[in-house]
PDB file of C-alpha atoms in Angstrom:
ATOM      1  CA  MET A 264      57.161 137.033  81.947  1.00 54.00           C
ATOM      2  CA  SER A 265      57.253 133.978  79.712  1.00 67.00           C
ATOM      3  CA  VAL A 266      59.460 131.068  80.675  1.00 79.00           C
ATOM      4  CA  GLU A 267      61.811 129.853  77.982  1.00 84.00           C
ATOM      5  CA  THR A 268      61.285 126.253  76.967  1.00 87.00           C
ATOM      6  CA  ASP A 269      64.070 123.717  77.433  1.00 86.00           C
ATOM      7  CA  GLU A 270      64.614 123.636  73.677  1.00 89.00           C
ATOM      8  CA  VAL A 271      65.129 127.407  73.500  1.00 90.00           C
ATOM      9  CA  VAL A 272      67.618 127.292  76.378  1.00 91.00           C
ATOM     10  CA  ILE A 273      69.475 124.369  74.772  1.00 92.00           C
ATOM     11  CA  SER A 274      69.699 126.272  71.480  1.00 91.00           C
ATOM     12  CA  LYS A 275      71.222 129.217  73.344  1.00 91.00           C
ATOM     13  CA  VAL A 276      73.799 126.970  75.004  1.00 91.00           C
ATOM     14  CA  LEU A 277      74.667 125.374  71.671  1.00 91.00           C
ATOM     15  CA  GLN A 278      75.158 128.843  70.194  1.00 91.00           C
ATOM     16  CA  GLY A 279      77.807 129.505  72.826  1.00 87.00           C
ATOM     17  CA  ASP A 280      75.845 131.045  75.685  1.00 88.00           C
ATOM     18  CA  SER A 281      77.199 128.856  78.490  1.00 84.00           C
ATOM     19  CA  ARG A 282      75.441 130.911  81.153  1.00 86.00           C
ATOM     20  CA  ALA A 283      72.104 129.749  79.778  1.00 90.00           C
ATOM     21  CA  TYR A 284      73.008 126.274  80.949  1.00 92.00           C
ATOM     22  CA  GLU A 285      72.569 127.457  84.538  1.00 91.00           C
ATOM     23  CA  ILE A 286      68.862 127.788  83.799  1.00 90.00           C
ATOM     24  CA  LEU A 287      68.649 124.124  82.865  1.00 91.00           C
ATOM     25  CA  VAL A 288      70.639 123.080  85.922  1.00 92.00           C
ATOM     26  CA  GLY A 289      68.391 125.119  88.183  1.00 90.00           C
ATOM     27  CA  ARG A 290      65.303 123.720  86.517  1.00 90.00           C
ATOM     28  CA  TYR A 291      66.206 120.061  86.885  1.00 91.00           C
ATOM     29  CA  GLN A 292      68.658 119.772  89.792  1.00 90.00           C
ATOM     30  CA  ASP A 293      66.037 118.846  92.398  1.00 88.00           C
ATOM     31  CA  ALA A 294      64.324 116.322  90.147  1.00 87.00           C
ATOM     32  CA  VAL A 295      67.613 114.655  89.253  1.00 90.00           C
ATOM     33  CA  SER A 296      68.695 114.681  92.889  1.00 89.00           C
ATOM     34  CA  ARG A 297      65.456 113.003  94.008  1.00 85.00           C
ATOM     35  CA  PHE A 298      65.852 110.402  91.301  1.00 86.00           C
ATOM     36  CA  ILE A 299      69.511 109.730  92.071  1.00 87.00           C
ATOM     37  CA  TRP A 300      68.715 109.556  95.782  1.00 82.00           C
ATOM     38  CA  LYS A 301      66.734 106.383  95.219  1.00 78.00           C
ATOM     39  CA  ILE A 302      69.715 104.800  93.514  1.00 82.00           C
ATOM     40  CA  ILE A 303      72.542 106.281  95.577  1.00 82.00           C
ATOM     41  CA  PRO A 304      71.495 106.900  99.181  1.00 75.00           C
ATOM     42  CA  VAL A 305      74.798 108.388 100.384  1.00 79.00           C
ATOM     43  CA  GLU A 306      74.540 112.174 100.381  1.00 78.00           C
ATOM     44  CA  GLN A 307      78.090 113.002  99.265  1.00 81.00           C
ATOM     45  CA  ASP A 308      78.050 110.386  96.523  1.00 87.00           C
ATOM     46  CA  ARG A 309      74.657 111.571  95.350  1.00 86.00           C
ATOM     47  CA  GLU A 310      75.835 115.160  95.064  1.00 88.00           C
ATOM     48  CA  GLU A 311      78.914 114.051  93.136  1.00 90.00           C
ATOM     49  CA  VAL A 312      76.870 111.920  90.752  1.00 92.00           C
ATOM     50  CA  CYS A 313      74.399 114.770  90.221  1.00 93.00           C
ATOM     51  CA  GLN A 314      77.305 117.021  89.261  1.00 93.00           C
ATOM     52  CA  ASP A 315      78.629 114.350  86.900  1.00 94.00           C
ATOM     53  CA  VAL A 316      75.210 114.097  85.277  1.00 95.00           C
ATOM     54  CA  PHE A 317      74.974 117.816  84.538  1.00 95.00           C
ATOM     55  CA  VAL A 318      78.572 117.990  83.339  1.00 95.00           C
ATOM     56  CA  LYS A 319      77.972 115.034  80.997  1.00 95.00           C
ATOM     57  CA  VAL A 320      74.754 116.579  79.737  1.00 95.00           C
ATOM     58  CA  TYR A 321      76.559 119.848  78.972  1.00 94.00           C
ATOM     59  CA  PHE A 322      79.289 118.177  76.925  1.00 93.00           C
ATOM     60  CA  ASN A 323      76.797 115.975  75.081  1.00 92.00           C
ATOM     61  CA  LEU A 324      74.193 118.650  74.461  1.00 92.00           C
ATOM     62  CA  ASP A 325      75.044 118.702  70.761  1.00 90.00           C
ATOM     63  CA  LYS A 326      73.883 115.071  70.572  1.00 90.00           C
ATOM     64  CA  PHE A 327      70.441 115.939  71.922  1.00 89.00           C
ATOM     65  CA  ARG A 328      67.764 115.349  69.315  1.00 86.00           C
ATOM     66  CA  PHE A 329      65.108 118.012  69.536  1.00 81.00           C
ATOM     67  CA  ASP A 330      62.314 115.580  68.684  1.00 81.00           C
ATOM     68  CA  ALA A 331      62.734 113.923  72.103  1.00 81.00           C
ATOM     69  CA  LYS A 332      61.844 115.317  75.520  1.00 87.00           C
ATOM     70  CA  PHE A 333      64.848 116.859  77.265  1.00 90.00           C
ATOM     71  CA  SER A 334      63.796 115.464  80.642  1.00 90.00           C
ATOM     72  CA  THR A 335      63.711 111.898  79.280  1.00 91.00           C
ATOM     73  CA  TRP A 336      67.172 112.306  77.785  1.00 92.00           C
ATOM     74  CA  LEU A 337      68.437 113.829  81.033  1.00 93.00           C
ATOM     75  CA  TYR A 338      67.075 110.958  83.145  1.00 92.00           C
ATOM     76  CA  GLN A 339      68.610 108.493  80.702  1.00 92.00           C
ATOM     77  CA  ILE A 340      72.047 110.011  81.305  1.00 94.00           C
ATOM     78  CA  ALA A 341      71.359 110.241  85.046  1.00 93.00           C
ATOM     79  CA  TYR A 342      70.375 106.571  85.173  1.00 92.00           C
ATOM     80  CA  ARG A 343      73.460 105.423  83.268  1.00 92.00           C
ATOM     81  CA  THR A 344      75.754 107.598  85.365  1.00 93.00           C
ATOM     82  CA  ALA A 345      74.239 106.348  88.625  1.00 90.00           C
ATOM     83  CA  VAL A 346      74.366 102.719  87.499  1.00 88.00           C
ATOM     84  CA  SER A 347      77.998 102.953  86.505  1.00 89.00           C
ATOM     85  CA  PHE A 348      78.796 104.717  89.790  1.00 89.00           C
ATOM     86  CA  ASN A 349      77.044 101.918  91.673  1.00 83.00           C
ATOM     87  CA  ARG A 350      78.956  99.333  89.708  1.00 83.00           C
ATOM     88  CA  LYS A 351      82.219 100.968  90.670  1.00 81.00           C
ATOM     89  CA  LYS A 352      81.226 101.236  94.331  1.00 77.00           C
ATOM     90  CA  ARG A 353      79.318  97.930  94.302  1.00 66.00           C
ATOM     91  CA  ILE A 354      76.182  99.333  95.876  1.00 57.00           C
ATOM     92  CA  GLU A 355      73.194  97.229  94.978  1.00 50.00           C
ATOM     93  CA  THR A 356      70.648  97.448  97.742  1.00 49.00           C
ATOM     94  CA  ARG A 357      70.432  99.501 100.850  1.00 52.00           C
ATOM     95  CA  SER A 358      67.705 100.495 103.210  1.00 48.00           C
ATOM     96  CA  PHE A 359      66.686 104.123 103.081  1.00 50.00           C
ATOM     97  CA  GLU A 360      65.184 103.949 106.525  1.00 45.00           C
ATOM     98  CA  ASP A 361      67.843 105.972 108.263  1.00 45.00           C
ATOM     99  CA  ASP A 362      68.506 108.376 105.447  1.00 48.00           C
ATOM    100  CA  GLU A 363      68.337 111.957 106.645  1.00 43.00           C
ATOM    101  CA  PHE A 364      66.100 112.968 103.788  1.00 46.00           C
ATOM    102  CA  VAL A 365      63.149 110.966 104.941  1.00 48.00           C
ATOM    103  CA  LYS A 366      62.901 112.920 108.181  1.00 49.00           C
ATOM    104  CA  GLU A 367      59.748 114.906 108.356  1.00 50.00           C
ATOM    105  CA  GLU A 368      56.908 115.736 110.646  1.00 51.00           C
ATOM    106  CA  VAL A 369      55.291 112.658 112.085  1.00 51.00           C
ATOM    107  CA  GLN A 370      51.547 113.151 111.860  1.00 58.00           C
ATOM    108  CA  ASN A 371      50.464 109.610 112.427  1.00 65.00           C
ATOM    109  CA  PRO A 372      52.721 106.959 114.040  1.00 65.00           C
ATOM    110  CA  ASP A 373      51.107 104.161 112.009  1.00 67.00           C
ATOM    111  CA  GLN A 374      51.692 106.062 108.799  1.00 68.00           C
ATOM    112  CA  GLU A 375      55.262 106.630 109.853  1.00 71.00           C
ATOM    113  CA  LEU A 376      55.725 102.906 110.422  1.00 75.00           C
ATOM    114  CA  VAL A 377      54.371 102.105 106.975  1.00 72.00           C
ATOM    115  CA  ARG A 378      56.612 104.751 105.488  1.00 74.00           C
ATOM    116  CA  LYS A 379      59.672 103.260 107.156  1.00 77.00           C
ATOM    117  CA  LEU A 380      58.706  99.794 106.054  1.00 78.00           C
ATOM    118  CA  LEU A 381      58.158 100.966 102.486  1.00 78.00           C
ATOM    119  CA  ASN A 382      61.527 102.696 102.458  1.00 78.00           C
ATOM    120  CA  GLN A 383      63.133  99.486 103.660  1.00 78.00           C
ATOM    121  CA  GLN A 384      61.397  97.441 101.004  1.00 80.00           C
ATOM    122  CA  ILE A 385      62.168  99.934  98.236  1.00 81.00           C
ATOM    123  CA  GLY A 386      65.784  99.855  99.337  1.00 79.00           C
ATOM    124  CA  LYS A 387      65.776  96.080  98.936  1.00 81.00           C
ATOM    125  CA  LEU A 388      64.466  96.185  95.375  1.00 84.00           C
ATOM    126  CA  LYS A 389      66.790  95.527  92.479  1.00 85.00           C
ATOM    127  CA  LEU A 390      68.333  98.660  91.063  1.00 84.00           C
ATOM    128  CA  GLU A 391      66.311  98.531  87.867  1.00 85.00           C
ATOM    129  CA  GLU A 392      63.048  97.939  89.736  1.00 88.00           C
ATOM    130  CA  ARG A 393      63.803 100.796  92.111  1.00 86.00           C
ATOM    131  CA  THR A 394      64.577 103.051  89.186  1.00 87.00           C
ATOM    132  CA  MET A 395      61.333 102.248  87.413  1.00 90.00           C
ATOM    133  CA  VAL A 396      59.235 102.736  90.542  1.00 87.00           C
ATOM    134  CA  THR A 397      60.967 106.040  91.291  1.00 85.00           C
ATOM    135  CA  LEU A 398      60.500 107.338  87.775  1.00 87.00           C
ATOM    136  CA  PHE A 399      56.859 106.294  87.713  1.00 88.00           C
ATOM    137  CA  TYR A 400      55.730 107.454  91.134  1.00 85.00           C
ATOM    138  CA  MET A 401      58.157 110.197  92.009  1.00 80.00           C
ATOM    139  CA  GLN A 402      58.848 111.787  88.644  1.00 80.00           C
ATOM    140  CA  ASP A 403      55.451 110.966  87.161  1.00 82.00           C
ATOM    141  CA  LEU A 404      56.967 109.764  83.909  1.00 87.00           C
ATOM    142  CA  SER A 405      55.025 107.675  81.427  1.00 88.00           C
ATOM    143  CA  ILE A 406      55.723 103.994  80.762  1.00 90.00           C
ATOM    144  CA  GLU A 407      57.043 104.988  77.332  1.00 90.00           C
ATOM    145  CA  ASP A 408      59.535 107.490  78.797  1.00 90.00           C
ATOM    146  CA  ILE A 409      60.667 104.987  81.430  1.00 91.00           C
ATOM    147  CA  SER A 410      61.210 102.321  78.790  1.00 91.00           C
ATOM    148  CA  ILE A 411      63.481 104.737  76.889  1.00 90.00           C
ATOM    149  CA  ILE A 412      65.409 105.656  80.027  1.00 90.00           C
ATOM    150  CA  VAL A 413      66.089 102.119  81.238  1.00 88.00           C
ATOM    151  CA  ASN A 414      66.252 100.724  77.698  1.00 89.00           C
ATOM    152  CA  ARG A 415      63.581  98.048  78.233  1.00 90.00           C
ATOM    153  CA  PRO A 416      60.371  97.355  76.341  1.00 92.00           C
ATOM    154  CA  GLY A 417      57.222  99.050  77.658  1.00 90.00           C
ATOM    155  CA  GLY A 418      55.693  95.674  78.491  1.00 91.00           C
ATOM    156  CA  THR A 419      58.630  94.807  80.721  1.00 91.00           C
ATOM    157  CA  VAL A 420      58.315  98.133  82.537  1.00 91.00           C
ATOM    158  CA  LYS A 421      54.607  97.522  83.108  1.00 91.00           C
ATOM    159  CA  SER A 422      55.146  94.025  84.442  1.00 91.00           C
ATOM    160  CA  VAL A 423      58.002  95.143  86.703  1.00 90.00           C
ATOM    161  CA  LEU A 424      55.828  97.923  88.135  1.00 90.00           C
ATOM    162  CA  HIS A 425      53.009  95.461  88.701  1.00 89.00           C
ATOM    163  CA  ARG A 426      55.349  92.983  90.402  1.00 89.00           C
ATOM    164  CA  VAL A 427      56.849  95.676  92.625  1.00 87.00           C
ATOM    165  CA  ARG A 428      53.435  96.929  93.684  1.00 86.00           C
ATOM    166  CA  GLN A 429      52.437  93.386  94.657  1.00 85.00           C
ATOM    167  CA  LYS A 430      55.731  92.889  96.462  1.00 84.00           C
ATOM    168  CA  LEU A 431      55.369  96.102  98.442  1.00 82.00           C
ATOM    169  CA  GLN A 432      51.771  95.378  99.327  1.00 81.00           C
ATOM    170  CA  ALA A 433      52.633  91.849 100.421  1.00 82.00           C
ATOM    171  CA  SER A 434      55.438  93.094 102.652  1.00 78.00           C
ATOM    172  CA  ILE A 435      53.130  95.557 104.376  1.00 75.00           C
ATOM    173  CA  GLU A 436      50.387  92.974 104.691  1.00 76.00           C
ATOM    174  CA  ASN A 437      52.753  90.489 106.254  1.00 77.00           C
ATOM    175  CA  THR A 438      54.206  92.946 108.715  1.00 72.00           C
ATOM    176  CA  MET A 439      51.183  95.023 109.630  1.00 68.00           C
ATOM    177  CA  PRO A 440      48.007  93.356 108.384  1.00 66.00           C
ATOM    178  CA  GLU A 441      45.761  95.545 110.499  1.00 63.00           C
ATOM    179  CA  LEU A 442      47.076  98.699 108.858  1.00 62.00           C
ATOM    180  CA  VAL A 443      46.586  97.563 105.306  1.00 59.00           C
ATOM    181  CA  GLU A 444      42.839  97.687 105.545  1.00 60.00           C
ATOM    182  CA  ALA A 445      42.997 101.276 106.640  1.00 58.00           C
ATOM    183  CA  MET A 446      45.659 102.513 104.274  1.00 53.00           C
ATOM    184  CA  ILE A 447      45.440 100.611 100.992  1.00 48.00           C
TER     185      ILE A 447
ATOM    186  CA  MET B  18      46.533  96.474  91.243  1.00 47.00           C
ATOM    187  CA  THR B  19      44.327  99.401  92.125  1.00 61.00           C
ATOM    188  CA  ASP B  20      44.358 103.145  91.777  1.00 68.00           C
ATOM    189  CA  GLN B  21      44.529 103.252  95.570  1.00 67.00           C
ATOM    190  CA  GLN B  22      47.851 101.439  95.468  1.00 68.00           C
ATOM    191  CA  ASP B  23      49.096 103.928  92.892  1.00 71.00           C
ATOM    192  CA  ASP B  24      47.891 106.885  94.924  1.00 73.00           C
ATOM    193  CA  PHE B  25      49.434 105.458  98.067  1.00 71.00           C
ATOM    194  CA  LEU B  26      52.832 104.960  96.456  1.00 73.00           C
ATOM    195  CA  ARG B  27      52.665 108.342  94.747  1.00 73.00           C
ATOM    196  CA  ASP B  28      51.966 109.918  98.126  1.00 72.00           C
ATOM    197  CA  HIS B  29      54.842 107.991  99.667  1.00 70.00           C
ATOM    198  CA  PHE B  30      57.289 109.234  97.063  1.00 70.00           C
ATOM    199  CA  SER B  31      56.010 112.793  97.294  1.00 68.00           C
ATOM    200  CA  HIS B  32      57.503 112.984 100.789  1.00 65.00           C
ATOM    201  CA  SER B  33      60.953 112.367  99.430  1.00 63.00           C
ATOM    202  CA  ASN B  34      63.105 115.391  99.753  1.00 63.00           C
ATOM    203  CA  ALA B  35      66.679 115.230  98.558  1.00 66.00           C
ATOM    204  CA  ARG B  36      68.017 118.729  98.295  1.00 71.00           C
ATOM    205  CA  LEU B  37      71.433 119.547  96.932  1.00 75.00           C
ATOM    206  CA  GLY B  38      73.893 122.077  98.274  1.00 74.00           C
ATOM    207  CA  ARG B  39      72.986 125.748  97.798  1.00 77.00           C
ATOM    208  CA  ASN B  40      75.926 126.328  95.500  1.00 86.00           C
ATOM    209  CA  PHE B  41      75.237 123.289  93.350  1.00 87.00           C
ATOM    210  CA  GLN B  42      74.692 125.332  90.170  1.00 88.00           C
ATOM    211  CA  TRP B  43      77.909 127.258  90.753  1.00 89.00           C
ATOM    212  CA  VAL B  44      79.902 124.073  91.364  1.00 91.00           C
ATOM    213  CA  VAL B  45      78.570 122.491  88.172  1.00 92.00           C
ATOM    214  CA  MET B  46      79.434 125.574  86.123  1.00 92.00           C
ATOM    215  CA  GLN B  47      82.929 125.695  87.638  1.00 92.00           C
ATOM    216  CA  ARG B  48      83.500 122.034  86.796  1.00 92.00           C
ATOM    217  CA  ILE B  49      82.319 122.661  83.245  1.00 93.00           C
ATOM    218  CA  LEU B  50      84.622 125.665  82.927  1.00 92.00           C
ATOM    219  CA  ALA B  51      87.606 123.716  84.282  1.00 92.00           C
ATOM    220  CA  LEU B  52      86.919 120.845  81.879  1.00 92.00           C
ATOM    221  CA  ARG B  53      86.590 123.217  78.927  1.00 91.00           C
ATOM    222  CA  VAL B  54      89.946 124.808  79.754  1.00 91.00           C
ATOM    223  CA  GLU B  55      91.553 121.391  80.159  1.00 90.00           C
ATOM    224  CA  ARG B  56      90.103 120.150  76.868  1.00 90.00           C
ATOM    225  CA  ALA B  57      91.276 123.289  75.050  1.00 90.00           C
ATOM    226  CA  ARG B  58      94.755 122.811  76.515  1.00 89.00           C
ATOM    227  CA  GLN B  59      94.918 119.180  75.446  1.00 88.00           C
ATOM    228  CA  LYS B  60      93.653 120.071  71.984  1.00 90.00           C
ATOM    229  CA  ALA B  61      96.314 122.774  71.630  1.00 89.00           C
ATOM    230  CA  ILE B  62      99.074 120.373  72.662  1.00 87.00           C
ATOM    231  CA  LEU B  63      97.821 117.751  70.242  1.00 88.00           C
ATOM    232  CA  GLU B  64      97.589 120.267  67.428  1.00 91.00           C
ATOM    233  CA  SER B  65     101.072 121.602  68.071  1.00 89.00           C
ATOM    234  CA  ALA B  66     102.481 118.074  68.125  1.00 88.00           C
ATOM    235  CA  LEU B  67     100.708 117.258  64.870  1.00 91.00           C
ATOM    236  CA  VAL B  68     101.991 120.403  63.190  1.00 92.00           C
ATOM    237  CA  ALA B  69     105.536 119.653  64.336  1.00 90.00           C
ATOM    238  CA  ILE B  70     105.350 116.077  63.064  1.00 92.00           C
ATOM    239  CA  ILE B  71     103.989 117.201  59.688  1.00 94.00           C
ATOM    240  CA  VAL B  72     106.693 119.872  59.349  1.00 93.00           C
ATOM    241  CA  LEU B  73     109.407 117.364  60.247  1.00 92.00           C
ATOM    242  CA  LEU B  74     108.042 114.780  57.820  1.00 94.00           C
ATOM    243  CA  ILE B  75     107.825 117.261  54.949  1.00 95.00           C
ATOM    244  CA  GLY B  76     111.303 118.637  55.749  1.00 93.00           C
ATOM    245  CA  SER B  77     112.801 115.166  55.944  1.00 93.00           C
ATOM    246  CA  GLY B  78     111.125 114.163  52.684  1.00 94.00           C
ATOM    247  CA  LEU B  79     112.383 117.238  50.846  1.00 93.00           C
ATOM    248  CA  LEU B  80     115.865 116.775  52.226  1.00 88.00           C
ATOM    249  CA  ALA B  81     115.941 113.077  51.353  1.00 88.00           C
ATOM    250  CA  GLY B  82     114.688 113.897  47.837  1.00 91.00           C
ATOM    251  CA  TYR B  83     117.316 116.565  47.389  1.00 87.00           C
ATOM    252  CA  TYR B  84     120.165 114.297  48.502  1.00 84.00           C
ATOM    253  CA  TRP B  85     118.823 111.397  46.481  1.00 86.00           C
ATOM    254  CA  TYR B  86     118.797 113.551  43.328  1.00 88.00           C
ATOM    255  CA  PHE B  87     121.971 115.594  43.812  1.00 84.00           C
ATOM    256  CA  GLY B  88     123.910 113.188  46.024  1.00 82.00           C
ATOM    257  CA  LEU B  89     125.128 113.849  49.521  1.00 77.00           C
ATOM    258  CA  PRO B  90     127.806 116.643  49.695  1.00 79.00           C
ATOM    259  CA  THR B  91     130.976 115.689  51.499  1.00 79.00           C
ATOM    260  CA  PHE B  92     130.452 118.189  54.307  1.00 77.00           C
ATOM    261  CA  LEU B  93     127.064 116.561  55.093  1.00 73.00           C
ATOM    262  CA  LEU B  94     128.337 113.005  55.379  1.00 78.00           C
ATOM    263  CA  PRO B  95     127.108 111.770  58.759  1.00 80.00           C
ATOM    264  CA  THR B  96     129.427 111.646  61.722  1.00 86.00           C
ATOM    265  CA  PRO B  97     128.435 110.985  65.370  1.00 89.00           C
ATOM    266  CA  ASN B  98     128.898 114.663  66.266  1.00 88.00           C
ATOM    267  CA  LYS B  99     126.694 115.856  63.425  1.00 86.00           C
ATOM    268  CA  ILE B 100     123.939 113.352  64.276  1.00 89.00           C
ATOM    269  CA  ALA B 101     123.955 114.433  67.935  1.00 91.00           C
ATOM    270  CA  LEU B 102     123.911 118.116  66.978  1.00 90.00           C
ATOM    271  CA  THR B 103     121.001 117.568  64.585  1.00 90.00           C
ATOM    272  CA  ALA B 104     118.999 115.683  67.227  1.00 92.00           C
ATOM    273  CA  VAL B 105     119.531 118.373  69.880  1.00 93.00           C
ATOM    274  CA  GLY B 106     118.785 121.120  67.347  1.00 93.00           C
ATOM    275  CA  SER B 107     115.542 119.410  66.276  1.00 93.00           C
ATOM    276  CA  LEU B 108     114.386 119.044  69.868  1.00 92.00           C
ATOM    277  CA  LEU B 109     115.151 122.693  70.539  1.00 93.00           C
ATOM    278  CA  ILE B 110     113.215 123.818  67.477  1.00 92.00           C
ATOM    279  CA  TRP B 111     110.297 121.576  68.448  1.00 90.00           C
ATOM    280  CA  TYR B 112     110.300 123.041  71.966  1.00 90.00           C
ATOM    281  CA  LEU B 113     110.367 126.630  70.671  1.00 91.00           C
ATOM    282  CA  LEU B 114     107.602 125.970  68.126  1.00 89.00           C
ATOM    283  CA  ASP B 115     105.429 124.326  70.756  1.00 87.00           C
ATOM    284  CA  ALA B 116     105.950 127.162  73.250  1.00 86.00           C
ATOM    285  CA  ALA B 117     105.153 129.756  70.587  1.00 85.00           C
ATOM    286  CA  TRP B 118     102.010 127.844  69.614  1.00 84.00           C
ATOM    287  CA  ARG B 119     100.813 127.620  73.228  1.00 83.00           C
ATOM    288  CA  VAL B 120     101.428 131.324  73.827  1.00 80.00           C
ATOM    289  CA  ARG B 121      99.528 132.149  70.647  1.00 77.00           C
ATOM    290  CA  ARG B 122      96.572 129.952  71.731  1.00 75.00           C
ATOM    291  CA  THR B 123      96.499 131.403  75.246  1.00 72.00           C
ATOM    292  CA  VAL B 124      96.640 134.997  74.049  1.00 65.00           C
ATOM    293  CA  GLY B 125      94.160 134.333  71.243  1.00 55.00           C
TER     294      GLY B 125
END
């Protein structure tokens, strides 16, 4: 059975088939949630913002230009929604260390320590830096897509990513120098 | 900056798991439906108000033109009672027109 492309589904929604929109929601809800999670670490807030994102996307679907990638456009709306939510709630940085979603099987205690440290450091990054890192490493988006989403030139995105990588490495090196050799 | 750093961070982020509630899709669709109904309601109210204003403006214009051309008949000379009656009557007509319009939109 062939899977309908995003563009086909969007066309259906625009022609009045609202139920088709459920397909898009189902397709992207986890990705958007993971992205939002790095900006808004509170579960209830995150769920609310995710809902807002999909509601906004639905009512703005007629503004979607079919020459762009739907996912990029979606993340753009998600980013703006999350940023404005943060502005209202004044959340800038927060550690993700104790977030329930980072619980998982501990295979190696050292690895777990590094993971916790990284989560702490990522939580301390500026919102824009955190967003870029999340989009690049978690969502596997290109520099070009990220620059569209955060509305910054590609060069800026590249230099921010470079700076963040150095920052994260330095923090691990300073805290656990013996582990760095083994892990990076 | 090395590929190892990239791989390491990619691996770190791959462990992130932020699931939404099971009924997330349903909730989103319900919110969309509620907003569509609300928007349709607001649009209907706005349209009915616009229609009423246009009708009143045209009516007033025609009436003013008629009286300007033919002069005001004695029985239409304004008195406080007549002004009050006209105001109440206009409001009543507006209310009835608006209700009829809403019923028509809901049924349609």
